[in-house]
JSON list of C-alpha atoms in Angstrom, two decimals:
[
{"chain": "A", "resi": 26, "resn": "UNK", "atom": "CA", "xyz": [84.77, 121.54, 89.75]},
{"chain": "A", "resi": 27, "resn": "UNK", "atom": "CA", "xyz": [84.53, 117.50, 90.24]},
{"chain": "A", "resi": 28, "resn": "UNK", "atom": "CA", "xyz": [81.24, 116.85, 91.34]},
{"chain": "A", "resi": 29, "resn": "UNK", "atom": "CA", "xyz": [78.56, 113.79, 92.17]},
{"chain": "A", "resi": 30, "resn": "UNK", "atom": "CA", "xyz": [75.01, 113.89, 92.23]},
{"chain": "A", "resi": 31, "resn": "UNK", "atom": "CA", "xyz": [71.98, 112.06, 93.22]},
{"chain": "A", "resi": 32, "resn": "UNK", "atom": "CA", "xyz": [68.31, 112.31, 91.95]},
{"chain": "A", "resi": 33, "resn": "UNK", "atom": "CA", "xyz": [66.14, 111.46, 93.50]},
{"chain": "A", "resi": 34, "resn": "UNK", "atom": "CA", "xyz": [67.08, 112.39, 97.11]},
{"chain": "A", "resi": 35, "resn": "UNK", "atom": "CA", "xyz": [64.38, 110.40, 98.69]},
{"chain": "A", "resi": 36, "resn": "UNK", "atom": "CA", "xyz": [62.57, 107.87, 97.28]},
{"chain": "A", "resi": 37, "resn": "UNK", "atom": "CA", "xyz": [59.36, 105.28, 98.44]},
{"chain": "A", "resi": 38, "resn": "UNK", "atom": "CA", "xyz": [58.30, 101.97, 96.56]},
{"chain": "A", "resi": 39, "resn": "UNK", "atom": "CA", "xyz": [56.06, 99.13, 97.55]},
{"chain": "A", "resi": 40, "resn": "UNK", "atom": "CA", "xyz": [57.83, 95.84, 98.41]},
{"chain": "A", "resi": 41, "resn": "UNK", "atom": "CA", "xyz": [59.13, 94.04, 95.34]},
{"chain": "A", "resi": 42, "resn": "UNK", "atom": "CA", "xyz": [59.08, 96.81, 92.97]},
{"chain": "A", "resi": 43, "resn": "UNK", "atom": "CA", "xyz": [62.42, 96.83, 90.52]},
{"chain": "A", "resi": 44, "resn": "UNK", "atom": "CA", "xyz": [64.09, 100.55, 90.94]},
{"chain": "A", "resi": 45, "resn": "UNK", "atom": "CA", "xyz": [66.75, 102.56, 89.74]},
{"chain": "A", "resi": 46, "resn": "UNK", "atom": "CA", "xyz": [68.75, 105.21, 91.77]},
{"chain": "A", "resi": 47, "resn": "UNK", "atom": "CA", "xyz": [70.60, 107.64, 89.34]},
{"chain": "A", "resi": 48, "resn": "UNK", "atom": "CA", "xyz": [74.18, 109.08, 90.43]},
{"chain": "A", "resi": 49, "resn": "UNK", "atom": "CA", "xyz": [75.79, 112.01, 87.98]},
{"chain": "A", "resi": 50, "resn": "UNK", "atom": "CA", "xyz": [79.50, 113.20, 87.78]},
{"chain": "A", "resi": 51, "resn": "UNK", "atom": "CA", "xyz": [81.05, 116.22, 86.18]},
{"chain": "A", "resi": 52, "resn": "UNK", "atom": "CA", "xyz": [84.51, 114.80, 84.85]},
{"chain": "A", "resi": 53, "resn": "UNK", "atom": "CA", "xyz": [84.82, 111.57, 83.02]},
{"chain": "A", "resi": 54, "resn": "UNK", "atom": "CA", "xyz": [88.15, 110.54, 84.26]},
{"chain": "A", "resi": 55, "resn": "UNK", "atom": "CA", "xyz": [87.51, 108.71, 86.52]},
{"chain": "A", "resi": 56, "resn": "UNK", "atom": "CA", "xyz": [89.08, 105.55, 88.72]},
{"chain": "A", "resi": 57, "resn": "UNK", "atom": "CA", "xyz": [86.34, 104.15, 90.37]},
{"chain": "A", "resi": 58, "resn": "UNK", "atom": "CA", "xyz": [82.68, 104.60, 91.31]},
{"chain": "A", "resi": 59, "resn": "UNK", "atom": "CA", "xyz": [81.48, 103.23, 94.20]},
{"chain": "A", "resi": 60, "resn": "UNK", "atom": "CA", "xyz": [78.03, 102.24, 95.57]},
{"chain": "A", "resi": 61, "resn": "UNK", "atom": "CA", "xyz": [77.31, 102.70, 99.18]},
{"chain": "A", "resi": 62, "resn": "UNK", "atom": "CA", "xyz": [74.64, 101.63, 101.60]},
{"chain": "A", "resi": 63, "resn": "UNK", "atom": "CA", "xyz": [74.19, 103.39, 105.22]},
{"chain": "A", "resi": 64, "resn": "UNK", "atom": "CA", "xyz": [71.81, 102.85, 107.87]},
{"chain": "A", "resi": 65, "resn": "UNK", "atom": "CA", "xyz": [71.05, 106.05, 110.14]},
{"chain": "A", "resi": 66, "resn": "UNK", "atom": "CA", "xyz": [73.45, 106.37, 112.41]},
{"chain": "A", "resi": 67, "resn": "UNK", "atom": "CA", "xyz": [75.72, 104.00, 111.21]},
{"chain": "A", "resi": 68, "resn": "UNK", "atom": "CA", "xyz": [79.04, 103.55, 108.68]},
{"chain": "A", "resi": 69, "resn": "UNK", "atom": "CA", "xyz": [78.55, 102.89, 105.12]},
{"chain": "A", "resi": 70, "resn": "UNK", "atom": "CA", "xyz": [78.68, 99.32, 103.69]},
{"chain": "A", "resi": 71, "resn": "UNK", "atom": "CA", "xyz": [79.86, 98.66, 100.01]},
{"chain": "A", "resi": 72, "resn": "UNK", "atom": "CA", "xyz": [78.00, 97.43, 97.39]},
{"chain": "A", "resi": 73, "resn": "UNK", "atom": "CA", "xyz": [79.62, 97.32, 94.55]},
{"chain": "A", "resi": 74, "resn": "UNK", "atom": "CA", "xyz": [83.01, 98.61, 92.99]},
{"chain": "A", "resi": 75, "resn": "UNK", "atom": "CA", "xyz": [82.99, 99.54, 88.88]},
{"chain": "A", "resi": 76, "resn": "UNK", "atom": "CA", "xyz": [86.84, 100.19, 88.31]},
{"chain": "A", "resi": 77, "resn": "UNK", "atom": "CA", "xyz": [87.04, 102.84, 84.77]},
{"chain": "A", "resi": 78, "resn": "UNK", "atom": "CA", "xyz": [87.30, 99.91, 82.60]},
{"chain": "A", "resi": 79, "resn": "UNK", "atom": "CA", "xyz": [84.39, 98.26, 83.53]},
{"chain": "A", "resi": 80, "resn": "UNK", "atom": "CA", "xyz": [80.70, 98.72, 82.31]},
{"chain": "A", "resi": 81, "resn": "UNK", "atom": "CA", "xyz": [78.84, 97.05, 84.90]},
{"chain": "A", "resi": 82, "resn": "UNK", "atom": "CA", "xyz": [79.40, 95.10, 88.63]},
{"chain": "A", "resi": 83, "resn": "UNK", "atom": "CA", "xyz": [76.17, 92.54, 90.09]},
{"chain": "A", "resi": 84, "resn": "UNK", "atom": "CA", "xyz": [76.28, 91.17, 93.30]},
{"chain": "A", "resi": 85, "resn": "UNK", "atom": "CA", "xyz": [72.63, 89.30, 94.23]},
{"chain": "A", "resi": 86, "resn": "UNK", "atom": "CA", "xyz": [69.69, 91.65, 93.49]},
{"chain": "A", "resi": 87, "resn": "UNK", "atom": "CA", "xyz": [71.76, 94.89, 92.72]},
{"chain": "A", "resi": 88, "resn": "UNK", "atom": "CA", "xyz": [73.35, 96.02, 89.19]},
{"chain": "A", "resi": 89, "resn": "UNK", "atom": "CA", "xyz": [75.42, 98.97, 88.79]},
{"chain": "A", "resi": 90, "resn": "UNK", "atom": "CA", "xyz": [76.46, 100.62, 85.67]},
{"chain": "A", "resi": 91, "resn": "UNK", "atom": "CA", "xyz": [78.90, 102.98, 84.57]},
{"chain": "A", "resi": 92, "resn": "UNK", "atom": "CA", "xyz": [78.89, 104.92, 81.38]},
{"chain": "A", "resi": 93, "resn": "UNK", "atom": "CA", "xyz": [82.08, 107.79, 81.63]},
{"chain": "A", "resi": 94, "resn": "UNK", "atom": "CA", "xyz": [80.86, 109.06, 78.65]},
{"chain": "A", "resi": 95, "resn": "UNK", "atom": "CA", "xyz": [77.68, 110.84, 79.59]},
{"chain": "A", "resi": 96, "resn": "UNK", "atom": "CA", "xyz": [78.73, 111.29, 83.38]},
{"chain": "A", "resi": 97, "resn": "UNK", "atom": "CA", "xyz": [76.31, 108.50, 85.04]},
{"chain": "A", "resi": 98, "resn": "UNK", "atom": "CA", "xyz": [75.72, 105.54, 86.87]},
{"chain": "A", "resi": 99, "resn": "UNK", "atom": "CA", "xyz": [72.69, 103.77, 88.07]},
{"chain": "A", "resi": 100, "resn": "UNK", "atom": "CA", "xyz": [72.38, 101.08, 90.80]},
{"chain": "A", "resi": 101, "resn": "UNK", "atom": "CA", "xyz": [69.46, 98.91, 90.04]},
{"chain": "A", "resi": 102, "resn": "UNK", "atom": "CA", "xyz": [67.49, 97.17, 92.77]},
{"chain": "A", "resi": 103, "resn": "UNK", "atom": "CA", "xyz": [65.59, 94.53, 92.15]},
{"chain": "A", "resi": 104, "resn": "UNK", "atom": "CA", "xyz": [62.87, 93.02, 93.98]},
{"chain": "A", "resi": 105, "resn": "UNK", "atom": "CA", "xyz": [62.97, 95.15, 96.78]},
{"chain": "A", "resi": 106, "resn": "UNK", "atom": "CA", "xyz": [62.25, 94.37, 100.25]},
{"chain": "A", "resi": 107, "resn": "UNK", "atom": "CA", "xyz": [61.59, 96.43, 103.61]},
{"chain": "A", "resi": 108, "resn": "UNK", "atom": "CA", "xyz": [65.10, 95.68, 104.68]},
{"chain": "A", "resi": 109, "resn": "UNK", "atom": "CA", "xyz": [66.83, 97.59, 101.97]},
{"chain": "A", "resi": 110, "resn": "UNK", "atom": "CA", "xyz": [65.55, 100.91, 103.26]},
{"chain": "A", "resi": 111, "resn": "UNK", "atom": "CA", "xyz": [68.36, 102.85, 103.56]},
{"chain": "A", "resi": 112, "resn": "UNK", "atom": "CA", "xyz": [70.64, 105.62, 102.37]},
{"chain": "A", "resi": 113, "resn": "UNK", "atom": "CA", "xyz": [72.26, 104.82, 98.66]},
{"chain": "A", "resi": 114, "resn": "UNK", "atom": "CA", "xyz": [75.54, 107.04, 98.15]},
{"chain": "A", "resi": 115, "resn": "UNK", "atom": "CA", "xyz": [77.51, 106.78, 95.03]},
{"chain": "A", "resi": 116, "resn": "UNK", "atom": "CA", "xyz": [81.07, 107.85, 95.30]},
{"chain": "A", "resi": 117, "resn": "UNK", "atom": "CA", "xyz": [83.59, 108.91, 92.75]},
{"chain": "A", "resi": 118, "resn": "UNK", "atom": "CA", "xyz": [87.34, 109.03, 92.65]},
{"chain": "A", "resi": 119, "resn": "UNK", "atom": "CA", "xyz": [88.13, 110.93, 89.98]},
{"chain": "A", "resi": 120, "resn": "UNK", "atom": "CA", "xyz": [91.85, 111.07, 88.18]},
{"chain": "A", "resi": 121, "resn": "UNK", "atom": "CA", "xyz": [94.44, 113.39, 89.14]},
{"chain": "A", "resi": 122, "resn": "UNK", "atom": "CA", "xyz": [93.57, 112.93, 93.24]},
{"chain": "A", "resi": 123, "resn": "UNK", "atom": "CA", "xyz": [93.64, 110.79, 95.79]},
{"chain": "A", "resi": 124, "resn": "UNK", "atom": "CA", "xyz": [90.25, 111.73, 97.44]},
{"chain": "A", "resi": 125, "resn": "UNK", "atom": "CA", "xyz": [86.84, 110.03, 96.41]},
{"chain": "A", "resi": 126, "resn": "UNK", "atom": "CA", "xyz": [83.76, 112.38, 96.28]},
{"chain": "A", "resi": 127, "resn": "UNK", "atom": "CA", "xyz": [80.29, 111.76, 97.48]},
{"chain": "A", "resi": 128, "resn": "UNK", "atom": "CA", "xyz": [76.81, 112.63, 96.24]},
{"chain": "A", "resi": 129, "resn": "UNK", "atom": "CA", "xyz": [74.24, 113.38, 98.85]},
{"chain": "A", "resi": 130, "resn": "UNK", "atom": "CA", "xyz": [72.97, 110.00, 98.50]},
{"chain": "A", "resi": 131, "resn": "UNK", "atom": "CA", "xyz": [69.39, 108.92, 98.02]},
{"chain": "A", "resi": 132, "resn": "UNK", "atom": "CA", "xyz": [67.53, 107.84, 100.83]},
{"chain": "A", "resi": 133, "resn": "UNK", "atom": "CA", "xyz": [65.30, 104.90, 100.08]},
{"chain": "A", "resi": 134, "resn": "UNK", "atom": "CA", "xyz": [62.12, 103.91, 101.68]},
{"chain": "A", "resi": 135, "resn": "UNK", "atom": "CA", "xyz": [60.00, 100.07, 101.19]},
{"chain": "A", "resi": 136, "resn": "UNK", "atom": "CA", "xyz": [57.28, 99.48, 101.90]},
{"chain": "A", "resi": 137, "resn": "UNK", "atom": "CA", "xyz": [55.86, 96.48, 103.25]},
{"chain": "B", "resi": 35, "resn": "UNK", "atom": "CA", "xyz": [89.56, 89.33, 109.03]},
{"chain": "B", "resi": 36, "resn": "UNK", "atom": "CA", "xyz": [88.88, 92.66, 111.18]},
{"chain": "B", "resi": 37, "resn": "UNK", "atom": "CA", "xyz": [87.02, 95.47, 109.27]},
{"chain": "B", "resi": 38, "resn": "UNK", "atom": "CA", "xyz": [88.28, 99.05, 110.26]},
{"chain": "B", "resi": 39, "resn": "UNK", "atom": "CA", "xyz": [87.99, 99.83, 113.89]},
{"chain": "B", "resi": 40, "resn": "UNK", "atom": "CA", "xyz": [87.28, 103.27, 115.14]},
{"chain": "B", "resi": 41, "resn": "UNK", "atom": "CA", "xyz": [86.88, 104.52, 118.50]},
{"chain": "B", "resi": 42, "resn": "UNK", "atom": "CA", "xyz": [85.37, 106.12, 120.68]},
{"chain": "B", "resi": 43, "resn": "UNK", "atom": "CA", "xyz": [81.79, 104.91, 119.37]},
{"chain": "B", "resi": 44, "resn": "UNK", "atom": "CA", "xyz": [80.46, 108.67, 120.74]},
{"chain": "B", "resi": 45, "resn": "UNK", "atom": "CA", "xyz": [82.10, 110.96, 122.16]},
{"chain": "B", "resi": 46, "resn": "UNK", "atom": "CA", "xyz": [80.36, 114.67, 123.77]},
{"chain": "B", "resi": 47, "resn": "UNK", "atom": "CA", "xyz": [82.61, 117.66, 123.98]},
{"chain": "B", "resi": 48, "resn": "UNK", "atom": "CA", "xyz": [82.07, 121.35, 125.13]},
{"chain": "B", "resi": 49, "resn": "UNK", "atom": "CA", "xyz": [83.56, 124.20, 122.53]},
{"chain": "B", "resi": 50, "resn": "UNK", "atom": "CA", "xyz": [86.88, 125.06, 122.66]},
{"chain": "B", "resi": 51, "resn": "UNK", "atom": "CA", "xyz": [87.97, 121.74, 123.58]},
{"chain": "B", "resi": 52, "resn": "UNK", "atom": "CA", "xyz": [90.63, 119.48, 121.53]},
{"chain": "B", "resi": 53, "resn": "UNK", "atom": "CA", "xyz": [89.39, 115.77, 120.73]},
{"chain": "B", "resi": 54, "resn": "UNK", "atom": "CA", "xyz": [91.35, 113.03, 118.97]},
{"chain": "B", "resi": 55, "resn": "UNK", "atom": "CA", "xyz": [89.39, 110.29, 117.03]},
{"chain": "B", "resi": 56, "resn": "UNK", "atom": "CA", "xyz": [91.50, 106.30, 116.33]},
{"chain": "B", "resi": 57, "resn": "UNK", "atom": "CA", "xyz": [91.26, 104.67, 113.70]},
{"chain": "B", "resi": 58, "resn": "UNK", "atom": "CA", "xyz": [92.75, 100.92, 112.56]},
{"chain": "B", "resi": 59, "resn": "UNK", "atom": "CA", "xyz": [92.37, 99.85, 108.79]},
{"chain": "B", "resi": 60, "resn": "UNK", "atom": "CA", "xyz": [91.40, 96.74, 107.64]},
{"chain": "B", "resi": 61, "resn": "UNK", "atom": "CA", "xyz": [94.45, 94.32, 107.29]},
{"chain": "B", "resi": 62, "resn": "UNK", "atom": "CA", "xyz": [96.34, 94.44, 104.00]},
{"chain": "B", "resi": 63, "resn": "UNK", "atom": "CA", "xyz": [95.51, 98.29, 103.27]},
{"chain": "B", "resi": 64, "resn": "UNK", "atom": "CA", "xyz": [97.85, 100.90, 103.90]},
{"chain": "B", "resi": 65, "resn": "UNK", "atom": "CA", "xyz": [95.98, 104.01, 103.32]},
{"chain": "B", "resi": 66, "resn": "UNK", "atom": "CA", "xyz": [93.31, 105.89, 105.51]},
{"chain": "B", "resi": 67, "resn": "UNK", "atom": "CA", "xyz": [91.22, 108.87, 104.52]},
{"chain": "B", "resi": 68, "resn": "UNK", "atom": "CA", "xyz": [89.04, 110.84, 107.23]},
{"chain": "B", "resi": 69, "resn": "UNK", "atom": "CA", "xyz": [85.65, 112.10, 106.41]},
{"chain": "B", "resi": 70, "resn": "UNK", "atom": "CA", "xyz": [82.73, 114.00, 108.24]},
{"chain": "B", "resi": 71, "resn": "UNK", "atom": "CA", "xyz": [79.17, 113.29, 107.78]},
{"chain": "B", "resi": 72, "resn": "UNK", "atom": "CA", "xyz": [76.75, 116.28, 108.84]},
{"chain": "B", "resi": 73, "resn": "UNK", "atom": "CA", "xyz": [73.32, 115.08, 109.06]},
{"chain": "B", "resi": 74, "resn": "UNK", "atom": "CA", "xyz": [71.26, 114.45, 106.36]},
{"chain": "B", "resi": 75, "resn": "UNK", "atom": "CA", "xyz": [73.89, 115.02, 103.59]},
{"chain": "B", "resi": 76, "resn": "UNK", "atom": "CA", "xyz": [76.70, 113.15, 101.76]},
{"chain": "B", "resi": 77, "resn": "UNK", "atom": "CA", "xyz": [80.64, 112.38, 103.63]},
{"chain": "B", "resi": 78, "resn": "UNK", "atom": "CA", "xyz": [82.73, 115.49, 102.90]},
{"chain": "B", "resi": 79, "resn": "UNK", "atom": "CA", "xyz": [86.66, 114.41, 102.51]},
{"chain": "B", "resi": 80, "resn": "UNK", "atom": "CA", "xyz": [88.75, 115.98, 105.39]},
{"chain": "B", "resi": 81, "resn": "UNK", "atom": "CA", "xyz": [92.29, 114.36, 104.61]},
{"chain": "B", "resi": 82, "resn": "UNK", "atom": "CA", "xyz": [94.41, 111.07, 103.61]},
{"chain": "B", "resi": 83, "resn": "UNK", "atom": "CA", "xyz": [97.19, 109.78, 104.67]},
{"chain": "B", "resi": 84, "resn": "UNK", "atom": "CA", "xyz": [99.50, 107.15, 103.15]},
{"chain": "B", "resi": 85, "resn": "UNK", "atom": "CA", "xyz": [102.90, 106.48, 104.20]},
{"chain": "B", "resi": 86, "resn": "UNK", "atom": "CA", "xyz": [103.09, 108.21, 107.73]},
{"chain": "B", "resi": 87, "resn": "UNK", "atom": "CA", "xyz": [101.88, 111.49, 105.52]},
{"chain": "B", "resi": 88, "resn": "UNK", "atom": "CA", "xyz": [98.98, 113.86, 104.19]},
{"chain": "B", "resi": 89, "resn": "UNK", "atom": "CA", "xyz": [99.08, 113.13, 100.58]},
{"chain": "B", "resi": 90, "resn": "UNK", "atom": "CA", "xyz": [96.09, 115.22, 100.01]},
{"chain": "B", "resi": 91, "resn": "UNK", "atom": "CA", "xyz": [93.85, 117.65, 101.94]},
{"chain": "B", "resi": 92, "resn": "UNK", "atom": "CA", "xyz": [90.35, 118.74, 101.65]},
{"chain": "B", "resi": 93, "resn": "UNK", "atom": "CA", "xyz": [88.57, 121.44, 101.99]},
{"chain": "B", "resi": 94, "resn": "UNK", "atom": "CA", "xyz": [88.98, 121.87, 106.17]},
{"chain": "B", "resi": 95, "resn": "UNK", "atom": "CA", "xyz": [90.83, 124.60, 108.46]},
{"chain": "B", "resi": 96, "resn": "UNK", "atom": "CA", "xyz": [93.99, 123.63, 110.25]},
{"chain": "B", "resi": 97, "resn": "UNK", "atom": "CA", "xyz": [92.54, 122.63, 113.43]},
{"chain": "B", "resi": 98, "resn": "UNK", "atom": "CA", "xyz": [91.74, 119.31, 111.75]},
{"chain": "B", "resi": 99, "resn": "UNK", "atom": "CA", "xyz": [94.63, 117.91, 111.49]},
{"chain": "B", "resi": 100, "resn": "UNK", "atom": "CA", "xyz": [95.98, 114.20, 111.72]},
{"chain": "B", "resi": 101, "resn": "UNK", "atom": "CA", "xyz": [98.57, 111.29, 111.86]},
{"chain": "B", "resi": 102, "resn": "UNK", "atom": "CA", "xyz": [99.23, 107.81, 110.56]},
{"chain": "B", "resi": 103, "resn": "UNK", "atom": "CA", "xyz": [101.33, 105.53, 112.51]},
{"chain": "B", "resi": 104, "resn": "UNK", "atom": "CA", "xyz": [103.97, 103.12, 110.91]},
{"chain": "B", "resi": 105, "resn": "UNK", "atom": "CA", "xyz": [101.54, 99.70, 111.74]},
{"chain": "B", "resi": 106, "resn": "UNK", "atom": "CA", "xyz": [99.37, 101.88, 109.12]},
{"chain": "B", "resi": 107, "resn": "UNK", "atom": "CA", "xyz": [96.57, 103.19, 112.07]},
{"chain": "B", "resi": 108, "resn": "UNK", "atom": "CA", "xyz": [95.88, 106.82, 112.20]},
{"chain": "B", "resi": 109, "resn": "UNK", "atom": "CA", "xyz": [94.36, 109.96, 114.42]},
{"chain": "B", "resi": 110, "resn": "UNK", "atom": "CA", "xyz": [92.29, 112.87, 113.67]},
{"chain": "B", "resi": 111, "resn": "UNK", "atom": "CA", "xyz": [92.79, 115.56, 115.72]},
{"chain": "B", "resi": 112, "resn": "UNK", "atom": "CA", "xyz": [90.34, 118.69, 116.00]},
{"chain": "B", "resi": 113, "resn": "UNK", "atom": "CA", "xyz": [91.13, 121.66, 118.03]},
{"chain": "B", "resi": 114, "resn": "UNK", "atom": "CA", "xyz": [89.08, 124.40, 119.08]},
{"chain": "B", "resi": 115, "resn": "UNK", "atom": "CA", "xyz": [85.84, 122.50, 118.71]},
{"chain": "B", "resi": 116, "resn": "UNK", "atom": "CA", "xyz": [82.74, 124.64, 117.03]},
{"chain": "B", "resi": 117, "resn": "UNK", "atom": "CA", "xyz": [79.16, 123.64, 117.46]},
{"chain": "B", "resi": 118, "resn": "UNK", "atom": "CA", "xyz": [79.52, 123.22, 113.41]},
{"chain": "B", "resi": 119, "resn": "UNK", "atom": "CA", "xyz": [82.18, 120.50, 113.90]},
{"chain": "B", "resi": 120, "resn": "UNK", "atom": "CA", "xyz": [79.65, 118.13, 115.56]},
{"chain": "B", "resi": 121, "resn": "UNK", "atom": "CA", "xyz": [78.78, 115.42, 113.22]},
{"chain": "B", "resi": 122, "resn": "UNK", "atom": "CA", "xyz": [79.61, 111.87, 112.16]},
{"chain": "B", "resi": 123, "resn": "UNK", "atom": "CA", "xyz": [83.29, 111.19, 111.74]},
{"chain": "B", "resi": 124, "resn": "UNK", "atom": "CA", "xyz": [84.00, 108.71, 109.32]},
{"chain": "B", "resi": 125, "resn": "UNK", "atom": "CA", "xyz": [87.30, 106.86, 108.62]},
{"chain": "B", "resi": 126, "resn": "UNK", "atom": "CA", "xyz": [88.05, 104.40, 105.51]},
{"chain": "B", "resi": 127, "resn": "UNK", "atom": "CA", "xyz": [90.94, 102.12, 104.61]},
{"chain": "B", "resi": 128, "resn": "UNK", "atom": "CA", "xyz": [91.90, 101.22, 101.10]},
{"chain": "B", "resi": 129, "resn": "UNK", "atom": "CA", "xyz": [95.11, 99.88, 99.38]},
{"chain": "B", "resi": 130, "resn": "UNK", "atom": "CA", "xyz": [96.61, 101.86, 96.08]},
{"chain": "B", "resi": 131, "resn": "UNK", "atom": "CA", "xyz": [98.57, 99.67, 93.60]},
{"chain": "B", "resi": 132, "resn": "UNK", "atom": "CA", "xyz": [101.96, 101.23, 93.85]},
{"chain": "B", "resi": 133, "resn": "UNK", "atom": "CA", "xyz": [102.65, 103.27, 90.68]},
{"chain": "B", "resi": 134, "resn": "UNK", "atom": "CA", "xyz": [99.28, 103.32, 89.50]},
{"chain": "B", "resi": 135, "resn": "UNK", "atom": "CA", "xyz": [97.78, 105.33, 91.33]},
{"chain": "B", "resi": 136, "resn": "UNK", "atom": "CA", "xyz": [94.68, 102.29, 91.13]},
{"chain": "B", "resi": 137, "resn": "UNK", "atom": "CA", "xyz": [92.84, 101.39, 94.16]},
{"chain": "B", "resi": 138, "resn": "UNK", "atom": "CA", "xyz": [90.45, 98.75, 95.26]},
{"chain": "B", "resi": 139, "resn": "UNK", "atom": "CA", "xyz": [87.82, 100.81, 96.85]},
{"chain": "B", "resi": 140, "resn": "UNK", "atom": "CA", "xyz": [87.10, 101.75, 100.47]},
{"chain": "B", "resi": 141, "resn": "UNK", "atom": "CA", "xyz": [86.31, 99.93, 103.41]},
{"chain": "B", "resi": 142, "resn": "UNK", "atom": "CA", "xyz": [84.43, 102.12, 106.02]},
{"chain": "B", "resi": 143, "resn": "UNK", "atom": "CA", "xyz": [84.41, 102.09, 109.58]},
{"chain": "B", "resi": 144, "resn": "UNK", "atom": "CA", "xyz": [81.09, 102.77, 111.61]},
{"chain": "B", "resi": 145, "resn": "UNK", "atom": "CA", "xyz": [82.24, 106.26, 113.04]},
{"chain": "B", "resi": 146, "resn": "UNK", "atom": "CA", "xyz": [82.48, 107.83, 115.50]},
{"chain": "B", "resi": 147, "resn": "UNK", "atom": "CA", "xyz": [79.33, 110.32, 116.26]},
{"chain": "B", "resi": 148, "resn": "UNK", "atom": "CA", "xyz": [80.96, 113.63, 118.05]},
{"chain": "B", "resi": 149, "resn": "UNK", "atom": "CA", "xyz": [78.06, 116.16, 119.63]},
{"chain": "B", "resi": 150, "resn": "UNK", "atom": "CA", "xyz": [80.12, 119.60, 120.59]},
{"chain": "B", "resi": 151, "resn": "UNK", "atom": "CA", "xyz": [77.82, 121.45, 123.58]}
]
């Protein structure tokens, strides 16, 4: 069964700490992974895009990786500040479908 | 260039009653997949469409059920609303390189947030 997880599911750091959210997927053949960010109540914004032939994606303070190998990706956050409190969701469209799959997300809390 | 527009913003039903949910895609992509958010956990995939058809279906019983419209916008349609069905329902746009099966990514709308009394 294709599957995407998150560890951890909610996570607090002082303001300008570095971090690393963690997504897992059972299948390797993959398409894409995607990096969300949602507010509460609100649609999800993309972050980044790592198409199956890429090994990483930056845009500003945030790095994403991909390794199909072993299954995982990890957005890295750097500097944080209060405004990126939020929900993180990674999301995987694996090969053979059409449909992407979601983790649970992480939901991320900074402090000021 | 316009994001993907959903509407109603919020919408309250009673069970039993039918609702239908719009949708427009961001210019340039031609595909739209429907998802639903319960609270506190991750989108769950209800359906796409591509080409005025379901190319692929999650999941979800038959009274979810939906249409795309040639100028690429599309409806979800649920039908004998459950308490369960309240949620966040999210729609996202995306363009698939003919052939390949390769896509850009989605772009998301901001949902619309259905309560079922």
């Amino acid at each position: 069964k294709q599957e995407v997880t998150q560890i951890p599911a909610a996570l607090s750091v002082p303001e300008g700490e570095n971090l690393v959210l963690n997504c897992s997927f059972t299948d390797s053949a993959i398409y894409n992974l995607q990096w969300f960010r949602q507010d509460p109540g609100k649609g999800l914004t993309s972050l980044l895009l790592i198409q199956s032939s890429q090994r990483e994606q930056t845009s500003g303070r945030l790095n994403a990786s991909l390794d199909k190998s072993s299954g995982r990706s990890t957005l890295y956050i750097a500097a944080s500040q209060p405004g990126d409190s939020a929900t993180y969701l990674c999301a995987v469209r694996f090969t053979g479908g059409f449909k992407t799959i979601f983790g649970a997300g992480t939901r991320l809390f900074v402090k000021a | 260039d316009a994001g993907v527009t959903q509407s109603p913003t919020h919408l309250i039903k009673t069970r039993g009653q039918q609702v239908t949910l719009r949708c427009s895609p961001k210019s340039g992509h031609d595909t739209v997949s429907w998802y639903q958010q319960a609270l506190g956990q991750g989108p769950q995939f209800i359906f796409q469409y591509y080409e005025e058809e379901e190319r692929q279906r999650g999941n979800f019983p038959d009274r979810f059920s939906g249409h795309q419209f040639p100028n690429y916008s599309s409806e979800l349609n649920v039908n004998a609303l459950l308490l369960g069905d309240s949620a966040l329902y999210l729609c996202a746009s995306s363009f698939m390189t003919p052939g390949t099966g390769a896509d850009y990514g989605y772009t998301f709308g901001s949902g619309t947030r259905l309560t079922v009394v």
